[in-house]
Structure formats: structure tokens, C-alpha cells
DNA sequence: GCCACTGTTAGCAT
DNA sequence: CATGCTAACAGTGG
């Protein structure tokens, strides 16, 4: 579930509640979650203060003193929630961060167990090939670079939008929404887009992601921010999850097809 | 109960 | 190399 806007929302919510707090312990409840660093690296976080929380693509970074970083990928069902230490833990809780002030604890909850954690000493990009290979941020890439990127790829435009090495952070929902906004068919080869279409897609990408962040992301089933709140952007979805409903622009029935192995929603007339 | 479906991506086949 | 499918997991809904 969490794509760029959801992870950004989580990071912004975690930051003020984590910054400056010292870690008392990290409890790993599901061993496979930890893909880099090992239990010793987690133990070495004791006593260190949290300096900040950032996002890169769909990954979330908790930065600590001494160049240590916890890198989380939430995959489909990862969530963070603060709870009083006395409150019973859900069976899907995979990791708990306890603090020296003892006010509450941060729990990482992940039903499907696809999420992962890296505990890194130094530059996170050196510890994870996937992280090092991430493409540019969609909200930072300029139009000339975006156009050059599309020009050199023959894959379907939707597959390119989902390719994290091309652009970092776009997932299934926002790929469909930005293609609709730009009036582009999801199966169109990226290199075949006209100059005008590339311009529309660049603008749509910025508009959709910016609005989604402003709305706190989209909640379809699981997504909650660090305060347990749902996002609101699902109310603004034009095509995602609306197969069979009339297109908000032209009234044609929204269709659902499979592109790049993913359920894909689009208007056959506008796109 | 069984089957189809789900927001991600790694790994393998083509 | 580039691209496309499928499996990994667990839960939900028909």
C-alpha cells in the first residue's frame, strides 16, 4: 500500500515524535525482517538519540547518532504505530523500538511479512543494492531529464512508472491516476509518447503526488499514518478502483486490464 | 472450503 | 541488457 505519498506522510508524522529521543532497546520479533546488520547492530543502537526521519522512494530512514540508520521498506502492509508499553502487542507486530524516556513505544506492524529492515553503520546506499539503484525522486526530476528517461525506454509507460530504478516511489495507484490525468494509455510505449504527452505526464506526476501528500495519502484498507489516522486522497481517485464506474470527465465506463502484471484502471476514451 | 484478489519487488524466463 | 511473469505471505470477500 504505501507509495511515495503514504511513506512521506508517515515520515512527517514520525519525525516530531522521534527526534531527540534516545533508544533504550530494539526488540526484533520476526527475525527475517532484519536483512542487514544483525541483532548485534540493533543492540548497538542503545543509548543513541534519533536525529531525524526521512523518505527516499518508498523507503523510510530513521537516522541516529553515530552514523547509524534504520532503513524500513513497508512493502504492502507495513505500518508504524505508537503504543503505551503496557498495551498488549498485536500478533502482527514485527519490531518494537523502546525509548529511554519510557513514555511509549514505536511498533512496526506488518501482516504479510514482506517488509524489511536494514540496520546500517555509515552510508545506507553502500549496504543495499536496491537502495543504491533507486532512480530520481519524481518530485525533483526536471522536465528535460524526465523526457530523456522516457525516450530511451521501450517498456510500456506504466511499467516504467512502476520501475523504481527509473523513478523512485511511484506505485500502482498513483501510476494509474497520473496516466489518467495526462490522458495517456497505460500500454503506450514510453519512447512513443509525444513531446506534449511527456509534458502532460511530468505535470500530472507532480500534481497528483503533491496533492496526495497534502491529503495524507490514500487509505484503501490498511494504511494509517503514525498517529493511526487514515489518508483522504482515496476520495480524489479518478480511476483507481473504479472499474465499471463512469469516467468523471467523459462518462465512459472505466476499464480494468492487466499491465506489467498489475491491475490497471483507465478510461478507454480519455486515454 | 475454495478461488480470486490485493498496495511490492526479486528472481527467473524469454 | 531489456522486458514480462510469477512467487513470496497473509488476509479479505465472493
PDB file of C-alpha atoms (C1' of nucleotides) in Angstrom:
ATOM      1  CA  UNK A   1       0.000   0.000   0.000  1.00  0.00           C
ATOM      2  CA  UNK A   2       2.439   2.656   0.984  1.00  0.00           C
ATOM      3  CA  UNK A   3       3.708   4.500  -2.051  1.00  0.00           C
ATOM      4  CA  UNK A   4       5.578   7.795  -2.036  1.00  0.00           C
ATOM      5  CA  UNK A   5       2.762   9.955  -0.574  1.00  0.00           C
ATOM      6  CA  UNK A   6       1.987   7.455   2.193  1.00  0.00           C
ATOM      7  CA  UNK A   7       5.628   6.987   3.188  1.00  0.00           C
ATOM      8  CA  UNK A   8       6.116  10.773   3.133  1.00  0.00           C
ATOM      9  CA  UNK A   9       3.072  11.147   5.390  1.00  0.00           C
ATOM     10  CA  UNK A  10       4.446   8.555   7.804  1.00  0.00           C
ATOM     11  CA  UNK A  11       7.907  10.162   7.846  1.00  0.00           C
ATOM     12  CA  UNK A  12       6.435  13.607   8.574  1.00  0.00           C
ATOM     13  CA  UNK A  13       4.360  12.136  11.390  1.00  0.00           C
ATOM     14  CA  UNK A  14       7.213  10.171  12.931  1.00  0.00           C
ATOM     15  CA  UNK A  15       9.799  12.962  12.809  1.00  0.00           C
ATOM     16  CA  UNK A  16       8.444  15.218  15.575  1.00  0.00           C
ATOM     17  CA  UNK A  17       7.661  12.288  17.826  1.00  0.00           C
ATOM     18  CA  UNK A  18      11.055  10.612  17.426  1.00  0.00           C
ATOM     19  CA  UNK A  19      13.611  13.396  17.050  1.00  0.00           C
ATOM     20  CA  UNK A  20      15.796  13.814  20.118  1.00  0.00           C
ATOM     21  CA  UNK A  21      14.626  10.643  21.869  1.00  0.00           C
ATOM     22  CA  UNK A  22      17.206   8.078  22.962  1.00  0.00           C
ATOM     23  CA  UNK A  23      16.699   4.422  22.107  1.00  0.00           C
ATOM     24  CA  UNK A  24      16.516   2.064  25.073  1.00  0.00           C
ATOM     25  CA  UNK A  25      16.126  -1.181  23.120  1.00  0.00           C
ATOM     26  CA  UNK A  26      15.104  -2.609  19.775  1.00  0.00           C
ATOM     27  CA  UNK A  27      13.099  -5.818  20.009  1.00  0.00           C
ATOM     28  CA  UNK A  28      13.067  -7.905  16.860  1.00  0.00           C
ATOM     29  CA  UNK A  29      10.005 -10.165  16.946  1.00  0.00           C
ATOM     30  CA  UNK A  30      10.286 -11.551  13.398  1.00  0.00           C
ATOM     31  CA  UNK A  31      13.877 -12.392  12.554  1.00  0.00           C
ATOM     32  CA  UNK A  32      13.568 -12.349   8.722  1.00  0.00           C
ATOM     33  CA  UNK A  33      12.527  -8.679   8.889  1.00  0.00           C
ATOM     34  CA  UNK A  34      16.165  -7.715   9.527  1.00  0.00           C
ATOM     35  CA  UNK A  35      18.042  -8.074   6.257  1.00  0.00           C
ATOM     36  CA  UNK A  36      21.235  -6.169   7.082  1.00  0.00           C
ATOM     37  CA  UNK A  37      23.134  -5.560  10.279  1.00  0.00           C
ATOM     38  CA  UNK A  38      22.158  -8.443  12.551  1.00  0.00           C
ATOM     39  CA  UNK A  39      20.960  -8.375  16.152  1.00  0.00           C
ATOM     40  CA  UNK A  40      24.310  -7.004  17.319  1.00  0.00           C
ATOM     41  CA  UNK A  41      23.864  -3.898  15.188  1.00  0.00           C
ATOM     42  CA  UNK A  42      20.408  -3.401  16.706  1.00  0.00           C
ATOM     43  CA  UNK A  43      21.825  -3.797  20.208  1.00  0.00           C
ATOM     44  CA  UNK A  44      24.426  -1.141  19.365  1.00  0.00           C
ATOM     45  CA  UNK A  45      21.645   1.439  18.979  1.00  0.00           C
ATOM     46  CA  UNK A  46      21.004   1.503  22.714  1.00  0.00           C
ATOM     47  CA  UNK A  47      21.526   4.977  24.144  1.00  0.00           C
ATOM     48  CA  UNK A  48      21.722   6.713  20.762  1.00  0.00           C
ATOM     49  CA  UNK A  49      19.419   9.617  20.008  1.00  0.00           C
ATOM     50  CA  UNK A  50      17.268   9.855  16.923  1.00  0.00           C
ATOM     51  CA  UNK A  51      18.342  12.772  14.735  1.00  0.00           C
ATOM     52  CA  UNK A  52      15.583  12.703  12.135  1.00  0.00           C
ATOM     53  CA  UNK A  53      13.299  10.758   9.814  1.00  0.00           C
ATOM     54  CA  UNK A  54      13.479  10.903   6.010  1.00  0.00           C
ATOM     55  CA  UNK A  55      11.974   9.242   2.961  1.00  0.00           C
ATOM     56  CA  UNK A  56      13.668   8.069  -0.247  1.00  0.00           C
ATOM     57  CA  UNK A  57      11.400   6.425  -2.814  1.00  0.00           C
ATOM     58  CA  UNK A  58       9.140   4.164  -0.771  1.00  0.00           C
ATOM     59  CA  UNK A  59      11.793   3.622   1.906  1.00  0.00           C
ATOM     60  CA  UNK A  60      11.839   5.281   5.305  1.00  0.00           C
ATOM     61  CA  UNK A  61      15.031   6.243   7.145  1.00  0.00           C
ATOM     62  CA  UNK A  62      15.347   6.731  10.889  1.00  0.00           C
ATOM     63  CA  UNK A  63      18.716   8.425  11.408  1.00  0.00           C
ATOM     64  CA  UNK A  64      20.532   8.066  14.712  1.00  0.00           C
ATOM     65  CA  UNK A  65      23.680   9.371  16.321  1.00  0.00           C
ATOM     66  CA  UNK A  66      26.952   7.793  15.251  1.00  0.00           C
ATOM     67  CA  UNK A  67      26.022   7.491  11.547  1.00  0.00           C
ATOM     68  CA  UNK A  68      23.574   4.681  12.264  1.00  0.00           C
ATOM     69  CA  UNK A  69      20.426   4.388  10.194  1.00  0.00           C
ATOM     70  CA  UNK A  70      17.371   2.153  10.335  1.00  0.00           C
ATOM     71  CA  UNK A  71      16.015   1.748   6.802  1.00  0.00           C
ATOM     72  CA  UNK A  72      12.482   0.348   6.529  1.00  0.00           C
ATOM     73  CA  UNK A  73      10.566  -0.814   3.488  1.00  0.00           C
ATOM     74  CA  UNK A  74       6.864  -1.209   4.290  1.00  0.00           C
ATOM     75  CA  UNK A  75       6.056  -3.205   1.141  1.00  0.00           C
ATOM     76  CA  UNK A  76       2.301  -3.819   1.053  1.00  0.00           C
ATOM     77  CA  UNK A  77       1.120  -3.905   4.649  1.00  0.00           C
ATOM     78  CA  UNK A  78       3.810  -2.301   6.844  1.00  0.00           C
ATOM     79  CA  UNK A  79       2.632   0.213   9.463  1.00  0.00           C
ATOM     80  CA  UNK A  80       4.094   2.184  12.347  1.00  0.00           C
ATOM     81  CA  UNK A  81       2.140   2.895  15.487  1.00  0.00           C
ATOM     82  CA  UNK A  82       2.907   4.327  18.889  1.00  0.00           C
ATOM     83  CA  UNK A  83       1.504   2.439  21.854  1.00  0.00           C
ATOM     84  CA  UNK A  84       1.835   2.549  25.622  1.00  0.00           C
ATOM     85  CA  UNK A  85       4.355  -0.149  26.576  1.00  0.00           C
ATOM     86  CA  UNK A  86       1.714  -1.805  28.757  1.00  0.00           C
ATOM     87  CA  UNK A  87      -0.706  -2.312  25.881  1.00  0.00           C
ATOM     88  CA  UNK A  88      -0.736  -5.897  24.524  1.00  0.00           C
ATOM     89  CA  UNK A  89       1.005  -6.356  21.194  1.00  0.00           C
ATOM     90  CA  UNK A  90      -0.858  -7.475  18.142  1.00  0.00           C
ATOM     91  CA  UNK A  91       0.372 -10.773  16.680  1.00  0.00           C
ATOM     92  CA  UNK A  92       1.496  -8.945  13.538  1.00  0.00           C
ATOM     93  CA  UNK A  93       3.923  -6.710  15.450  1.00  0.00           C
ATOM     94  CA  UNK A  94       7.355  -7.459  13.988  1.00  0.00           C
ATOM     95  CA  UNK A  95       9.595  -4.972  15.802  1.00  0.00           C
ATOM     96  CA  UNK A  96       9.404  -2.658  18.796  1.00  0.00           C
ATOM     97  CA  UNK A  97      11.511   0.434  19.447  1.00  0.00           C
ATOM     98  CA  UNK A  98      11.636   1.353  23.128  1.00  0.00           C
ATOM     99  CA  UNK A  99      12.860   4.687  24.420  1.00  0.00           C
ATOM    100  CA  UNK A 100      14.784   5.781  27.488  1.00  0.00           C
ATOM    101  CA  UNK A 101      12.017   8.206  28.453  1.00  0.00           C
ATOM    102  CA  UNK A 102       9.623   5.245  28.583  1.00  0.00           C
ATOM    103  CA  UNK A 103       6.613   7.322  27.548  1.00  0.00           C
ATOM    104  CA  UNK A 104       5.512   4.951  24.807  1.00  0.00           C
ATOM    105  CA  UNK A 105       7.000   2.606  22.221  1.00  0.00           C
ATOM    106  CA  UNK A 106       7.042   2.531  18.423  1.00  0.00           C
ATOM    107  CA  UNK A 107       5.796  -0.697  16.857  1.00  0.00           C
ATOM    108  CA  UNK A 108       6.333  -1.896  13.312  1.00  0.00           C
ATOM    109  CA  UNK A 109       3.341  -3.960  12.237  1.00  0.00           C
ATOM    110  CA  UNK A 110       3.342  -5.990   9.006  1.00  0.00           C
ATOM    111  CA  UNK A 111       0.620  -8.539   8.248  1.00  0.00           C
ATOM    112  CA  UNK A 112       2.146 -10.044   5.120  1.00  0.00           C
ATOM    113  CA  UNK A 113       5.764 -10.045   6.313  1.00  0.00           C
ATOM    114  CA  UNK A 114       7.074  -8.641   3.018  1.00  0.00           C
ATOM    115  CA  UNK A 115       8.586  -5.591   4.712  1.00  0.00           C
ATOM    116  CA  UNK A 116      12.258  -5.400   5.570  1.00  0.00           C
ATOM    117  CA  UNK A 117      14.682  -3.521   7.767  1.00  0.00           C
ATOM    118  CA  UNK A 118      18.326  -2.616   7.313  1.00  0.00           C
ATOM    119  CA  UNK A 119      20.403  -1.538  10.302  1.00  0.00           C
ATOM    120  CA  UNK A 120      23.275   0.349   8.744  1.00  0.00           C
ATOM    121  CA  UNK A 121      26.525   1.844  10.022  1.00  0.00           C
ATOM    122  CA  UNK A 122      27.535   4.566   7.557  1.00  0.00           C
ATOM    123  CA  UNK A 123      26.104   5.237   4.111  1.00  0.00           C
ATOM    124  CA  UNK A 124      22.867   3.252   3.603  1.00  0.00           C
ATOM    125  CA  UNK A 125      23.391   3.172  -0.178  1.00  0.00           C
ATOM    126  CA  UNK A 126      26.501   1.034   0.363  1.00  0.00           C
ATOM    127  CA  UNK A 127      24.528  -1.524   2.364  1.00  0.00           C
ATOM    128  CA  UNK A 128      21.762  -2.218  -0.101  1.00  0.00           C
ATOM    129  CA  UNK A 129      21.914  -2.593  -3.864  1.00  0.00           C
ATOM    130  CA  UNK A 130      18.214  -1.884  -4.181  1.00  0.00           C
ATOM    131  CA  UNK A 131      18.683   1.426  -2.411  1.00  0.00           C
ATOM    132  CA  UNK A 132      21.760   2.344  -4.421  1.00  0.00           C
ATOM    133  CA  UNK A 133      19.890   1.622  -7.667  1.00  0.00           C
ATOM    134  CA  UNK A 134      16.900   3.868  -6.908  1.00  0.00           C
ATOM    135  CA  UNK A 135      16.084   6.330  -9.643  1.00  0.00           C
ATOM    136  CA  UNK A 136      15.442  10.049  -9.162  1.00  0.00           C
ATOM    137  CA  UNK A 137      12.641  11.385  -6.974  1.00  0.00           C
ATOM    138  CA  UNK A 138       9.535  12.123  -9.088  1.00  0.00           C
ATOM    139  CA  UNK A 139       9.091  15.493  -7.370  1.00  0.00           C
ATOM    140  CA  UNK A 140      12.683  16.501  -8.068  1.00  0.00           C
ATOM    141  CA  UNK A 141      13.340  15.372 -11.635  1.00  0.00           C
ATOM    142  CA  UNK A 142      13.076  18.202 -14.164  1.00  0.00           C
ATOM    143  CA  UNK A 143      11.245  18.004 -17.489  1.00  0.00           C
ATOM    144  CA  UNK A 144      14.393  17.610 -19.674  1.00  0.00           C
ATOM    145  CA  UNK A 145      15.685  14.654 -17.626  1.00  0.00           C
ATOM    146  CA  UNK A 146      12.194  13.144 -17.486  1.00  0.00           C
ATOM    147  CA  UNK A 147      11.844  13.396 -21.259  1.00  0.00           C
ATOM    148  CA  UNK A 148      15.275  11.819 -21.772  1.00  0.00           C
ATOM    149  CA  UNK A 149      14.359   8.960 -19.430  1.00  0.00           C
ATOM    150  CA  UNK A 150      11.178   8.151 -21.353  1.00  0.00           C
ATOM    151  CA  UNK A 151      12.870   8.461 -24.720  1.00  0.00           C
ATOM    152  CA  UNK A 152      15.337   5.676 -24.016  1.00  0.00           C
ATOM    153  CA  UNK A 153      12.824   3.119 -22.749  1.00  0.00           C
ATOM    154  CA  UNK A 154      10.570   0.989 -24.908  1.00  0.00           C
ATOM    155  CA  UNK A 155       8.652  -0.537 -21.982  1.00  0.00           C
ATOM    156  CA  UNK A 156       5.030   0.367 -21.532  1.00  0.00           C
ATOM    157  CA  UNK A 157       4.754   3.717 -19.822  1.00  0.00           C
ATOM    158  CA  UNK A 158       3.011   2.197 -16.802  1.00  0.00           C
ATOM    159  CA  UNK A 159       5.803  -0.370 -16.326  1.00  0.00           C
ATOM    160  CA  UNK A 160       8.341   2.446 -16.442  1.00  0.00           C
ATOM    161  CA  UNK A 161       6.465   4.484 -13.836  1.00  0.00           C
ATOM    162  CA  UNK A 162       6.493   1.447 -11.535  1.00  0.00           C
ATOM    163  CA  UNK A 163      10.194   0.719 -12.138  1.00  0.00           C
ATOM    164  CA  UNK A 164      11.951   2.015  -9.020  1.00  0.00           C
ATOM    165  CA  UNK A 165      15.284   2.240 -10.833  1.00  0.00           C
ATOM    166  CA  UNK A 166      13.691   4.662 -13.315  1.00  0.00           C
ATOM    167  CA  UNK A 167      11.736   6.774 -10.786  1.00  0.00           C
ATOM    168  CA  UNK A 168      11.660   6.159  -7.039  1.00  0.00           C
ATOM    169  CA  UNK A 169       8.372   5.935  -5.160  1.00  0.00           C
ATOM    170  CA  UNK A 170       5.528   5.581  -7.657  1.00  0.00           C
ATOM    171  CA  UNK A 171       3.245   2.554  -7.123  1.00  0.00           C
ATOM    172  CA  UNK A 172       0.138   1.133  -8.713  1.00  0.00           C
ATOM    173  CA  UNK A 173      -2.416   3.675  -7.514  1.00  0.00           C
ATOM    174  CA  UNK A 174      -0.521   6.812  -8.447  1.00  0.00           C
ATOM    175  CA  UNK A 175       0.706   5.386 -11.757  1.00  0.00           C
ATOM    176  CA  UNK A 176      -2.936   4.901 -12.831  1.00  0.00           C
ATOM    177  CA  UNK A 177      -4.010   8.302 -11.523  1.00  0.00           C
ATOM    178  CA  UNK A 178      -1.228  10.254 -13.229  1.00  0.00           C
ATOM    179  CA  UNK A 179      -1.710   8.465 -16.551  1.00  0.00           C
ATOM    180  CA  UNK A 180      -5.398   9.327 -16.424  1.00  0.00           C
ATOM    181  CA  UNK A 181      -4.643  12.941 -15.572  1.00  0.00           C
ATOM    182  CA  UNK A 182      -2.238  13.145 -18.514  1.00  0.00           C
ATOM    183  CA  UNK A 183      -4.628  11.353 -20.885  1.00  0.00           C
ATOM    184  CA  UNK A 184      -2.141   8.585 -21.748  1.00  0.00           C
ATOM    185  CA  UNK A 185      -2.954   4.906 -22.336  1.00  0.00           C
ATOM    186  CA  UNK A 186      -1.044   2.750 -19.817  1.00  0.00           C
ATOM    187  CA  UNK A 187       0.167   0.360 -22.547  1.00  0.00           C
ATOM    188  CA  UNK A 188       1.741   3.081 -24.679  1.00  0.00           C
ATOM    189  CA  UNK A 189       5.496   2.518 -25.076  1.00  0.00           C
ATOM    190  CA  UNK A 190       7.374   5.196 -23.115  1.00  0.00           C
ATOM    191  CA  UNK A 191       9.548   6.128 -26.072  1.00  0.00           C
ATOM    192  CA  UNK A 192       6.488   6.621 -28.276  1.00  0.00           C
ATOM    193  CA  UNK A 193       4.998   9.471 -26.199  1.00  0.00           C
ATOM    194  CA  UNK A 194       4.766  12.794 -27.990  1.00  0.00           C
ATOM    195  CA  UNK A 195       6.590  15.795 -26.590  1.00  0.00           C
ATOM    196  CA  UNK A 196       3.235  17.192 -25.486  1.00  0.00           C
ATOM    197  CA  UNK A 197       2.278  13.947 -23.750  1.00  0.00           C
ATOM    198  CA  UNK A 198       5.607  13.857 -21.909  1.00  0.00           C
ATOM    199  CA  UNK A 199       4.965  17.393 -20.705  1.00  0.00           C
ATOM    200  CA  UNK A 200       1.462  16.492 -19.526  1.00  0.00           C
ATOM    201  CA  UNK A 201       2.733  13.414 -17.693  1.00  0.00           C
ATOM    202  CA  UNK A 202       5.504  15.360 -15.960  1.00  0.00           C
ATOM    203  CA  UNK A 203       2.974  17.932 -14.785  1.00  0.00           C
ATOM    204  CA  UNK A 204       0.452  15.242 -13.771  1.00  0.00           C
ATOM    205  CA  UNK A 205       3.099  13.375 -11.777  1.00  0.00           C
ATOM    206  CA  UNK A 206       3.929  16.492  -9.782  1.00  0.00           C
ATOM    207  CA  UNK A 207       0.288  17.474  -9.315  1.00  0.00           C
ATOM    208  CA  UNK A 208      -1.001  14.053  -8.243  1.00  0.00           C
ATOM    209  CA  UNK A 209       1.848  13.309  -5.821  1.00  0.00           C
ATOM    210  CA  UNK A 210       1.767  16.784  -4.290  1.00  0.00           C
ATOM    211  CA  UNK A 211      -2.000  16.655  -3.765  1.00  0.00           C
ATOM    212  CA  UNK A 212      -1.822  13.128  -2.358  1.00  0.00           C
ATOM    213  CA  UNK A 213       0.808  14.194   0.181  1.00  0.00           C
ATOM    214  CA  UNK A 214      -1.348  17.186   1.130  1.00  0.00           C
ATOM    215  CA  UNK A 215      -4.266  14.787   1.729  1.00  0.00           C
ATOM    216  CA  UNK A 216      -2.171  12.444   3.847  1.00  0.00           C
ATOM    217  CA  UNK A 217      -2.045   9.657   1.250  1.00  0.00           C
ATOM    218  CA  UNK A 218      -4.678   7.096   0.255  1.00  0.00           C
ATOM    219  CA  UNK A 219      -6.268   4.561   2.596  1.00  0.00           C
ATOM    220  CA  UNK A 220      -7.823   1.592   0.805  1.00  0.00           C
ATOM    221  CA  UNK A 221      -7.636  -0.956   3.579  1.00  0.00           C
ATOM    222  CA  UNK A 222      -4.598  -0.841   5.796  1.00  0.00           C
ATOM    223  CA  UNK A 223      -2.840   2.486   5.517  1.00  0.00           C
ATOM    224  CA  UNK A 224      -2.602   4.563   8.668  1.00  0.00           C
ATOM    225  CA  UNK A 225      -0.170   7.354   9.467  1.00  0.00           C
ATOM    226  CA  UNK A 226       1.984   7.459  12.591  1.00  0.00           C
ATOM    227  CA  UNK A 227      -0.985   8.787  14.571  1.00  0.00           C
ATOM    228  CA  UNK A 228      -3.241   5.996  13.346  1.00  0.00           C
ATOM    229  CA  UNK A 229      -5.170   8.298  11.007  1.00  0.00           C
ATOM    230  CA  UNK A 230      -6.382   7.298   7.556  1.00  0.00           C
ATOM    231  CA  UNK A 231      -5.450   9.257   4.439  1.00  0.00           C
ATOM    232  CA  UNK A 232      -8.042  11.178   2.415  1.00  0.00           C
ATOM    233  CA  UNK A 233      -6.703  11.033  -1.107  1.00  0.00           C
ATOM    234  CA  UNK A 234      -8.730   7.895  -1.968  1.00  0.00           C
ATOM    235  CA  UNK A 235     -11.695  10.286  -2.282  1.00  0.00           C
ATOM    236  CA  UNK A 236      -9.870  12.005  -5.134  1.00  0.00           C
ATOM    237  CA  UNK A 237      -9.119   8.864  -7.130  1.00  0.00           C
ATOM    238  CA  UNK A 238     -10.444   9.266 -10.661  1.00  0.00           C
ATOM    239  CA  UNK A 239      -9.840   5.726 -11.980  1.00  0.00           C
ATOM    240  CA  UNK A 240      -8.096   3.548  -9.412  1.00  0.00           C
ATOM    241  CA  UNK A 241     -10.569   1.025  -8.003  1.00  0.00           C
ATOM    242  CA  UNK A 242     -13.405   2.442 -10.138  1.00  0.00           C
ATOM    243  CA  UNK A 243     -13.762  -0.205 -12.844  1.00  0.00           C
ATOM    244  CA  UNK A 244     -17.258  -0.046 -14.357  1.00  0.00           C
ATOM    245  CA  UNK A 245     -17.997   3.414 -12.977  1.00  0.00           C
ATOM    246  CA  UNK A 246     -18.379   6.372 -15.349  1.00  0.00           C
ATOM    247  CA  UNK A 247     -15.275   8.382 -16.170  1.00  0.00           C
ATOM    248  CA  UNK A 248     -15.529  11.695 -14.262  1.00  0.00           C
ATOM    249  CA  UNK A 249     -14.564  13.540 -17.443  1.00  0.00           C
ATOM    250  CA  UNK A 250     -16.411  11.847 -20.322  1.00  0.00           C
ATOM    251  CA  UNK A 251     -18.764   9.340 -18.707  1.00  0.00           C
ATOM    252  CA  UNK A 252     -17.368   6.242 -20.451  1.00  0.00           C
ATOM    253  CA  UNK A 253     -17.077   3.170 -18.244  1.00  0.00           C
ATOM    254  CA  UNK A 254     -13.676   2.892 -16.545  1.00  0.00           C
ATOM    255  CA  UNK A 255     -11.952  -0.316 -17.581  1.00  0.00           C
ATOM    256  CA  UNK A 256      -9.665  -2.635 -15.676  1.00  0.00           C
ATOM    257  CA  UNK A 257      -6.931  -4.525 -17.531  1.00  0.00           C
ATOM    258  CA  UNK A 258      -3.603  -6.099 -16.591  1.00  0.00           C
ATOM    259  CA  UNK A 259      -0.436  -4.178 -17.483  1.00  0.00           C
ATOM    260  CA  UNK A 260       3.006  -5.093 -16.186  1.00  0.00           C
ATOM    261  CA  UNK A 261       1.268  -7.805 -14.157  1.00  0.00           C
ATOM    262  CA  UNK A 262      -0.773  -5.274 -12.198  1.00  0.00           C
ATOM    263  CA  UNK A 263      -4.429  -4.373 -12.143  1.00  0.00           C
ATOM    264  CA  UNK A 264      -4.660  -1.220 -14.249  1.00  0.00           C
ATOM    265  CA  UNK A 265      -7.561   1.226 -14.371  1.00  0.00           C
ATOM    266  CA  UNK A 266      -8.134   3.677 -17.199  1.00  0.00           C
ATOM    267  CA  UNK A 267     -10.704   5.458 -19.322  1.00  0.00           C
ATOM    268  CA  UNK A 268     -10.756   3.972 -22.840  1.00  0.00           C
ATOM    269  CA  UNK A 269     -11.911   7.285 -24.304  1.00  0.00           C
ATOM    270  CA  UNK A 270      -9.759   9.842 -22.448  1.00  0.00           C
ATOM    271  CA  UNK A 271      -6.623   7.711 -22.566  1.00  0.00           C
TER     272      UNK A 271
ATOM    273  C1'  DG B   1     -13.993 -24.582   1.861  1.00  0.00           C
ATOM    274  C1'  DC B   2     -12.094 -22.847  -2.463  1.00  0.00           C
ATOM    275  C1'  DC B   3     -10.717 -19.386  -5.517  1.00  0.00           C
ATOM    276  C1'  DA B   4      -9.532 -14.787  -6.850  1.00  0.00           C
ATOM    277  C1'  DC B   5      -7.786 -10.705  -5.468  1.00  0.00           C
ATOM    278  C1'  DT B   6      -4.566  -7.214  -3.059  1.00  0.00           C
ATOM    279  C1'  DG B   7      -0.942  -1.554  -2.316  1.00  0.00           C
ATOM    280  C1'  DT B   8       5.814  -4.504  -3.882  1.00  0.00           C
ATOM    281  C1'  DT B   9       9.719  -6.328  -5.860  1.00  0.00           C
ATOM    282  C1'  DA B  10      13.266 -10.175  -6.570  1.00  0.00           C
ATOM    283  C1'  DG B  11      14.328 -13.638  -9.493  1.00  0.00           C
ATOM    284  C1'  DC B  12      13.993 -16.141 -13.367  1.00  0.00           C
ATOM    285  C1'  DA B  13      12.459 -16.942 -18.237  1.00  0.00           C
ATOM    286  C1'  DT B  14      12.273 -15.051 -22.665  1.00  0.00           C
TER     287       DT B  14
ATOM    288  C1'  DC C   1      20.575  -5.663 -21.475  1.00  0.00           C
ATOM    289  C1'  DA C   2      15.538  -5.009 -21.508  1.00  0.00           C
ATOM    290  C1'  DT C   3      11.196  -6.672 -20.527  1.00  0.00           C
ATOM    291  C1'  DG C   4       7.409  -9.698 -18.641  1.00  0.00           C
ATOM    292  C1'  DC C   5       5.536 -13.190 -15.230  1.00  0.00           C
ATOM    293  C1'  DT C   6       5.266 -15.211 -11.064  1.00  0.00           C
ATOM    294  C1'  DA C   7       6.118 -16.294  -6.329  1.00  0.00           C
ATOM    295  C1'  DA C   8       6.864 -14.855  -1.567  1.00  0.00           C
ATOM    296  C1'  DC C   9       2.954 -14.004   2.542  1.00  0.00           C
ATOM    297  C1'  DA C  10      -1.465 -13.322   4.864  1.00  0.00           C
ATOM    298  C1'  DG C  11      -5.868 -11.658   4.862  1.00  0.00           C
ATOM    299  C1'  DT C  12     -10.474 -10.467   2.707  1.00  0.00           C
ATOM    300  C1'  DG C  13     -14.511 -11.169   0.036  1.00  0.00           C
ATOM    301  C1'  DG C  14     -17.421 -13.788  -3.287  1.00  0.00           C
TER     302       DG C  14
END
